[in-house]
PDB file of C-alpha atoms in Angstrom:
ATOM      1  CA  UNK Z  14     107.513 105.442 111.339  1.00  0.00           C
ATOM      2  CA  UNK Z  15     108.511 108.200 113.755  1.00  0.00           C
ATOM      3  CA  UNK Z  16     108.177 107.758 117.504  1.00  0.00           C
ATOM      4  CA  UNK Z  17     108.600 111.141 119.266  1.00  0.00           C
ATOM      5  CA  UNK Z  18     109.990 110.871 122.780  1.00  0.00           C
ATOM      6  CA  UNK Z  19     107.489 113.294 124.317  1.00  0.00           C
ATOM      7  CA  UNK Z  20     104.188 115.066 123.705  1.00  0.00           C
ATOM      8  CA  UNK Z  21     105.848 118.336 122.691  1.00  0.00           C
ATOM      9  CA  UNK Z  22     107.811 116.699 119.892  1.00  0.00           C
ATOM     10  CA  UNK Z  23     104.737 114.740 118.826  1.00  0.00           C
ATOM     11  CA  UNK Z  24     102.691 117.919 118.374  1.00  0.00           C
ATOM     12  CA  UNK Z  25     105.489 119.706 116.513  1.00  0.00           C
ATOM     13  CA  UNK Z  26     106.143 116.835 114.134  1.00  0.00           C
ATOM     14  CA  UNK Z  27     102.432 116.319 113.494  1.00  0.00           C
ATOM     15  CA  UNK Z  28     102.060 119.989 112.541  1.00  0.00           C
ATOM     16  CA  UNK Z  29     105.118 119.807 110.291  1.00  0.00           C
ATOM     17  CA  UNK Z  30     103.575 116.896 108.421  1.00  0.00           C
ATOM     18  CA  UNK Z  31     100.274 118.747 108.075  1.00  0.00           C
ATOM     19  CA  UNK Z  32     102.051 121.796 106.657  1.00  0.00           C
ATOM     20  CA  UNK Z  33     104.179 119.617 104.338  1.00  0.00           C
ATOM     21  CA  UNK Z  34     107.366 120.926 105.883  1.00  0.00           C
ATOM     22  CA  UNK Z  35     108.898 117.486 106.376  1.00  0.00           C
ATOM     23  CA  UNK Z  36     111.312 116.487 103.610  1.00  0.00           C
ATOM     24  CA  UNK Z  37     110.992 112.793 102.725  1.00  0.00           C
ATOM     25  CA  UNK Z  38     113.581 110.995 100.630  1.00  0.00           C
ATOM     26  CA  UNK Z  39     113.094 107.575  99.096  1.00  0.00           C
ATOM     27  CA  UNK Z  40     115.584 105.337  97.331  1.00  0.00           C
ATOM     28  CA  UNK Z  41     114.644 102.786  94.716  1.00  0.00           C
ATOM     29  CA  UNK Z  42     116.141 100.546  92.080  1.00  0.00           C
ATOM     30  CA  UNK Z  43     114.392 100.969  88.754  1.00  0.00           C
ATOM     31  CA  UNK Z  44     113.942  98.869  85.666  1.00  0.00           C
ATOM     32  CA  UNK Z  45     115.272 101.281  83.070  1.00  0.00           C
ATOM     33  CA  UNK Z  46     117.133 104.547  83.526  1.00  0.00           C
ATOM     34  CA  UNK Z  47     115.135 107.792  83.891  1.00  0.00           C
ATOM     35  CA  UNK Z  48     115.720 110.315  81.130  1.00  0.00           C
ATOM     36  CA  UNK Z  49     116.490 113.090  81.895  1.00  0.00           C
ATOM     37  CA  UNK Z  50     118.476 111.934  84.925  1.00  0.00           C
ATOM     38  CA  UNK Z  51     116.987 114.646  87.138  1.00  0.00           C
ATOM     39  CA  UNK Z  52     113.697 116.469  87.088  1.00  0.00           C
ATOM     40  CA  UNK Z  53     110.218 117.101  88.441  1.00  0.00           C
ATOM     41  CA  UNK Z  54     107.143 115.008  87.679  1.00  0.00           C
ATOM     42  CA  UNK Z  55     104.046 117.177  87.990  1.00  0.00           C
ATOM     43  CA  UNK Z  56     101.130 115.036  86.814  1.00  0.00           C
ATOM     44  CA  UNK Z  57      97.820 114.715  88.692  1.00  0.00           C
ATOM     45  CA  UNK Z  58      96.776 111.283  89.917  1.00  0.00           C
ATOM     46  CA  UNK Z  59      93.535 109.527  90.709  1.00  0.00           C
ATOM     47  CA  UNK Z  60      92.053 106.113  91.251  1.00  0.00           C
ATOM     48  CA  UNK Z  61      91.720 103.919  88.204  1.00  0.00           C
ATOM     49  CA  UNK Z  62      90.921 100.299  87.565  1.00  0.00           C
ATOM     50  CA  UNK Z  63      92.644  97.419  85.804  1.00  0.00           C
ATOM     51  CA  UNK Z  64      90.039  94.750  85.222  1.00  0.00           C
ATOM     52  CA  UNK Z  65      88.629  94.100  88.701  1.00  0.00           C
ATOM     53  CA  UNK Z  66      91.616  95.594  90.523  1.00  0.00           C
ATOM     54  CA  UNK Z  67      91.827  99.180  91.792  1.00  0.00           C
ATOM     55  CA  UNK Z  68      95.045 101.064  91.129  1.00  0.00           C
ATOM     56  CA  UNK Z  69      96.270 104.647  91.064  1.00  0.00           C
ATOM     57  CA  UNK Z  70      96.863 106.185  87.663  1.00  0.00           C
ATOM     58  CA  UNK Z  71      97.884 109.432  85.971  1.00  0.00           C
ATOM     59  CA  UNK Z  72      95.443 112.079  84.830  1.00  0.00           C
ATOM     60  CA  UNK Z  73      97.293 114.511  82.529  1.00  0.00           C
ATOM     61  CA  UNK Z  74      95.562 117.816  81.815  1.00  0.00           C
ATOM     62  CA  UNK Z  75      93.093 117.873  78.961  1.00  0.00           C
ATOM     63  CA  UNK Z  76      90.145 119.872  77.700  1.00  0.00           C
ATOM     64  CA  UNK Z  77      86.721 118.960  76.344  1.00  0.00           C
ATOM     65  CA  UNK Z  78      87.971 118.992  72.758  1.00  0.00           C
ATOM     66  CA  UNK Z  79      90.565 116.350  73.579  1.00  0.00           C
ATOM     67  CA  UNK Z  80      89.002 113.843  75.936  1.00  0.00           C
ATOM     68  CA  UNK Z  81      91.126 110.812  76.698  1.00  0.00           C
ATOM     69  CA  UNK Z  82      89.969 107.257  77.203  1.00  0.00           C
ATOM     70  CA  UNK Z  83      92.544 105.285  79.162  1.00  0.00           C
ATOM     71  CA  UNK Z  84      92.302 101.594  78.400  1.00  0.00           C
ATOM     72  CA  UNK Z  85      93.215  99.761  81.561  1.00  0.00           C
ATOM     73  CA  UNK Z  86      91.757  96.328  81.026  1.00  0.00           C
ATOM     74  CA  UNK Z  87      89.388  94.107  79.096  1.00  0.00           C
ATOM     75  CA  UNK Z  88      85.624  94.244  78.888  1.00  0.00           C
ATOM     76  CA  UNK Z  89      82.948  96.819  78.216  1.00  0.00           C
ATOM     77  CA  UNK Z  90      83.723  99.177  81.100  1.00  0.00           C
ATOM     78  CA  UNK Z  91      87.243  98.135  82.067  1.00  0.00           C
ATOM     79  CA  UNK Z  92      88.910 100.974  80.170  1.00  0.00           C
ATOM     80  CA  UNK Z  93      86.985 103.883  81.665  1.00  0.00           C
ATOM     81  CA  UNK Z  94      88.483 106.081  84.332  1.00  0.00           C
ATOM     82  CA  UNK Z  95      86.554 108.670  86.273  1.00  0.00           C
ATOM     83  CA  UNK Z  96      88.072 112.166  86.474  1.00  0.00           C
ATOM     84  CA  UNK Z  97      85.944 113.400  89.367  1.00  0.00           C
ATOM     85  CA  UNK Z  98      88.511 112.420  92.009  1.00  0.00           C
ATOM     86  CA  UNK Z  99      92.011 113.505  91.109  1.00  0.00           C
ATOM     87  CA  UNK Z 100      94.779 115.113  93.104  1.00  0.00           C
ATOM     88  CA  UNK Z 101      97.848 117.173  92.325  1.00  0.00           C
ATOM     89  CA  UNK Z 102     100.977 115.029  92.597  1.00  0.00           C
ATOM     90  CA  UNK Z 103     104.535 116.372  92.423  1.00  0.00           C
ATOM     91  CA  UNK Z 104     107.683 114.258  92.691  1.00  0.00           C
ATOM     92  CA  UNK Z 105     111.297 115.409  92.468  1.00  0.00           C
ATOM     93  CA  UNK Z 106     113.736 112.733  91.331  1.00  0.00           C
ATOM     94  CA  UNK Z 107     117.400 112.292  90.509  1.00  0.00           C
ATOM     95  CA  UNK Z 108     119.501 109.358  89.371  1.00  0.00           C
ATOM     96  CA  UNK Z 109     122.207 108.526  91.915  1.00  0.00           C
ATOM     97  CA  UNK Z 110     123.847 105.821  89.804  1.00  0.00           C
ATOM     98  CA  UNK Z 111     123.053 103.687  86.773  1.00  0.00           C
ATOM     99  CA  UNK Z 112     124.401 100.635  85.019  1.00  0.00           C
ATOM    100  CA  UNK Z 113     123.126  99.092  81.787  1.00  0.00           C
ATOM    101  CA  UNK Z 114     119.338  98.917  82.216  1.00  0.00           C
ATOM    102  CA  UNK Z 115     118.951  99.695  85.922  1.00  0.00           C
ATOM    103  CA  UNK Z 116     119.342 102.768  88.097  1.00  0.00           C
ATOM    104  CA  UNK Z 117     119.498 103.818  91.720  1.00  0.00           C
ATOM    105  CA  UNK Z 118     117.100 106.742  92.037  1.00  0.00           C
ATOM    106  CA  UNK Z 119     116.230 109.140  94.835  1.00  0.00           C
ATOM    107  CA  UNK Z 120     112.731 110.600  94.946  1.00  0.00           C
ATOM    108  CA  UNK Z 121     111.414 113.427  97.067  1.00  0.00           C
ATOM    109  CA  UNK Z 122     107.620 113.717  96.945  1.00  0.00           C
ATOM    110  CA  UNK Z 123     106.209 117.180  97.519  1.00  0.00           C
ATOM    111  CA  UNK Z 124     102.688 115.812  97.856  1.00  0.00           C
ATOM    112  CA  UNK Z 125     101.543 112.675  99.627  1.00  0.00           C
ATOM    113  CA  UNK Z 126      99.222 110.827  97.278  1.00  0.00           C
ATOM    114  CA  UNK Z 127      98.739 107.078  97.641  1.00  0.00           C
ATOM    115  CA  UNK Z 128     101.350 105.152  95.598  1.00  0.00           C
ATOM    116  CA  UNK Z 129     102.594 108.453  94.169  1.00  0.00           C
ATOM    117  CA  UNK Z 130     106.220 107.453  93.612  1.00  0.00           C
ATOM    118  CA  UNK Z 131     105.339 104.035  92.213  1.00  0.00           C
ATOM    119  CA  UNK Z 132     102.833 105.487  89.748  1.00  0.00           C
ATOM    120  CA  UNK Z 133     105.017 108.427  88.667  1.00  0.00           C
ATOM    121  CA  UNK Z 134     108.095 106.271  88.106  1.00  0.00           C
ATOM    122  CA  UNK Z 135     106.238 103.603  86.145  1.00  0.00           C
ATOM    123  CA  UNK Z 136     103.834 105.629  84.034  1.00  0.00           C
ATOM    124  CA  UNK Z 137     105.502 109.055  83.749  1.00  0.00           C
ATOM    125  CA  UNK Z 138     109.119 107.916  83.309  1.00  0.00           C
ATOM    126  CA  UNK Z 139     108.515 104.339  82.116  1.00  0.00           C
ATOM    127  CA  UNK Z 140     110.937 103.149  84.805  1.00  0.00           C
ATOM    128  CA  UNK Z 141     108.993 100.889  87.134  1.00  0.00           C
ATOM    129  CA  UNK Z 142     110.519 100.093  90.502  1.00  0.00           C
ATOM    130  CA  UNK Z 143     112.245  96.722  90.572  1.00  0.00           C
ATOM    131  CA  UNK Z 144     109.827  94.183  92.028  1.00  0.00           C
ATOM    132  CA  UNK Z 145     106.760  96.439  91.762  1.00  0.00           C
ATOM    133  CA  UNK Z 146     104.412  94.020  90.043  1.00  0.00           C
ATOM    134  CA  UNK Z 147     101.328  96.174  90.576  1.00  0.00           C
ATOM    135  CA  UNK Z 148     102.645  99.077  88.468  1.00  0.00           C
ATOM    136  CA  UNK Z 149     104.800  97.266  85.911  1.00  0.00           C
ATOM    137  CA  UNK Z 150     102.142  96.981  83.200  1.00  0.00           C
ATOM    138  CA  UNK Z 151      99.794  99.713  82.079  1.00  0.00           C
ATOM    139  CA  UNK Z 152      96.909  97.527  80.913  1.00  0.00           C
ATOM    140  CA  UNK Z 153      97.133  94.450  83.138  1.00  0.00           C
ATOM    141  CA  UNK Z 154      98.182  93.110  86.523  1.00  0.00           C
ATOM    142  CA  UNK Z 155     101.027  90.628  86.099  1.00  0.00           C
ATOM    143  CA  UNK Z 156     104.530  89.877  87.396  1.00  0.00           C
ATOM    144  CA  UNK Z 157     107.165  92.332  86.225  1.00  0.00           C
ATOM    145  CA  UNK Z 158     108.923  91.454  82.980  1.00  0.00           C
ATOM    146  CA  UNK Z 159     112.682  91.929  83.391  1.00  0.00           C
ATOM    147  CA  UNK Z 160     115.357  92.347  80.750  1.00  0.00           C
ATOM    148  CA  UNK Z 161     117.627  89.308  80.215  1.00  0.00           C
ATOM    149  CA  UNK Z 162     120.670  91.178  81.551  1.00  0.00           C
ATOM    150  CA  UNK Z 163     118.865  91.949  84.819  1.00  0.00           C
ATOM    151  CA  UNK Z 164     117.787  88.329  85.220  1.00  0.00           C
ATOM    152  CA  UNK Z 165     121.348  87.197  84.634  1.00  0.00           C
ATOM    153  CA  UNK Z 166     122.828  89.584  87.194  1.00  0.00           C
ATOM    154  CA  UNK Z 167     120.234  88.685  89.810  1.00  0.00           C
ATOM    155  CA  UNK Z 168     120.616  84.987  89.075  1.00  0.00           C
ATOM    156  CA  UNK Z 169     116.911  84.301  88.637  1.00  0.00           C
ATOM    157  CA  UNK Z 170     114.575  83.100  85.903  1.00  0.00           C
ATOM    158  CA  UNK Z 171     111.625  85.101  84.634  1.00  0.00           C
ATOM    159  CA  UNK Z 172     109.251  82.543  86.148  1.00  0.00           C
ATOM    160  CA  UNK Z 173     110.628  83.410  89.609  1.00  0.00           C
ATOM    161  CA  UNK Z 174     110.374  87.188  89.248  1.00  0.00           C
ATOM    162  CA  UNK Z 175     106.946  87.140  90.916  1.00  0.00           C
ATOM    163  CA  UNK Z 176     108.767  86.460  94.202  1.00  0.00           C
ATOM    164  CA  UNK Z 177     111.067  89.484  93.843  1.00  0.00           C
ATOM    165  CA  UNK Z 178     110.307  92.076  96.570  1.00  0.00           C
ATOM    166  CA  UNK Z 179     109.787  95.719  95.718  1.00  0.00           C
ATOM    167  CA  UNK Z 180     113.009  97.753  95.913  1.00  0.00           C
ATOM    168  CA  UNK Z 181     111.588 100.947  97.415  1.00  0.00           C
ATOM    169  CA  UNK Z 182     113.029 102.257 100.666  1.00  0.00           C
ATOM    170  CA  UNK Z 183     112.199 105.237 102.887  1.00  0.00           C
ATOM    171  CA  UNK Z 184     115.804 106.393 103.126  1.00  0.00           C
ATOM    172  CA  UNK Z 185     115.568 109.593 105.159  1.00  0.00           C
ATOM    173  CA  UNK Z 186     113.454 112.407 106.483  1.00  0.00           C
ATOM    174  CA  UNK Z 187     114.526 115.933 107.327  1.00  0.00           C
ATOM    175  CA  UNK Z 188     112.775 118.078 109.930  1.00  0.00           C
ATOM    176  CA  UNK Z 189     113.724 121.692 109.060  1.00  0.00           C
ATOM    177  CA  UNK Z 190     114.683 124.012 111.940  1.00  0.00           C
ATOM    178  CA  UNK Z 191     113.638 121.398 114.442  1.00  0.00           C
ATOM    179  CA  UNK Z 192     116.038 122.124 117.281  1.00  0.00           C
ATOM    180  CA  UNK Z 193     117.979 125.318 117.955  1.00  0.00           C
ATOM    181  CA  UNK Z 194     117.466 126.399 114.340  1.00  0.00           C
ATOM    182  CA  UNK Z 195     119.114 123.252 113.010  1.00  0.00           C
ATOM    183  CA  UNK Z 196     117.669 120.598 110.741  1.00  0.00           C
ATOM    184  CA  UNK Z 197     117.135 117.126 112.159  1.00  0.00           C
ATOM    185  CA  UNK Z 198     118.216 114.440 109.690  1.00  0.00           C
ATOM    186  CA  UNK Z 199     116.992 110.875 110.282  1.00  0.00           C
ATOM    187  CA  UNK Z 200     118.116 108.048 108.001  1.00  0.00           C
ATOM    188  CA  UNK Z 201     117.243 104.354 107.760  1.00  0.00           C
ATOM    189  CA  UNK Z 202     119.629 101.586 106.752  1.00  0.00           C
ATOM    190  CA  UNK Z 203     118.963  99.851 103.445  1.00  0.00           C
ATOM    191  CA  UNK Z 204     117.245  96.451 103.700  1.00  0.00           C
ATOM    192  CA  UNK Z 205     119.485  93.463 103.069  1.00  0.00           C
ATOM    193  CA  UNK Z 206     117.811  92.445  99.812  1.00  0.00           C
ATOM    194  CA  UNK Z 207     118.134  96.028  98.543  1.00  0.00           C
ATOM    195  CA  UNK Z 208     121.844  96.430  99.280  1.00  0.00           C
ATOM    196  CA  UNK Z 209     122.635  92.907  98.062  1.00  0.00           C
ATOM    197  CA  UNK Z 210     120.937  93.440  94.712  1.00  0.00           C
ATOM    198  CA  UNK Z 211     122.684  96.794  94.348  1.00  0.00           C
ATOM    199  CA  UNK Z 212     125.940  94.841  94.413  1.00  0.00           C
ATOM    200  CA  UNK Z 213     124.729  92.301  91.864  1.00  0.00           C
ATOM    201  CA  UNK Z 214     123.535  95.107  89.578  1.00  0.00           C
ATOM    202  CA  UNK Z 215     126.748  97.100  90.161  1.00  0.00           C
ATOM    203  CA  UNK Z 216     124.960 100.161  91.494  1.00  0.00           C
ATOM    204  CA  UNK Z 217     126.801 102.343  93.975  1.00  0.00           C
ATOM    205  CA  UNK Z 218     125.359 104.631  96.614  1.00  0.00           C
ATOM    206  CA  UNK Z 219     126.759 108.179  96.770  1.00  0.00           C
ATOM    207  CA  UNK Z 220     129.352 108.905  99.439  1.00  0.00           C
ATOM    208  CA  UNK Z 221     127.159 111.571 101.010  1.00  0.00           C
TER     209      UNK Z 221
END
């Protein structure tokens, strides 16, 4: 959340958000290591459904000769997804550090679709965000299933994973040419649970 100190700054920042000029950077710990370690995810998204729960999902390009039926749940109509409401979604990502089966990843969304980063990481890269139980399974809603080595490092049992918070953090925003032709860089400190679990998982933040 940004709180401009006066009306002039409020108007400028609001316009920058409308024009998608604001650079937003998010940090996350992922289950699995993205491969390749750096890239761009450019896959449209839309609203889908898992059983009786609504959730965002991916809508890769297709033509009439190759229609896709995404199975998202059980029952007669649970697997159908409408394609009438979909939006372009682009996410830049890069691995900052990795160890065994986890990674510290930075994402920079170019678009601002609901749950964009969570959906792209889980379903495009198969690297769900640690503690993101809503996007950890493609066909059901259930607590995240962690690898034994992650459970051991975090000192928890699988039955307690449901209480693990999501490790997604709005790390920084950049307002280009905001004052006297200079960029304004605003960063937010990592939450305690995030930084603590980085230590347990032996993930290191970059120096800069």
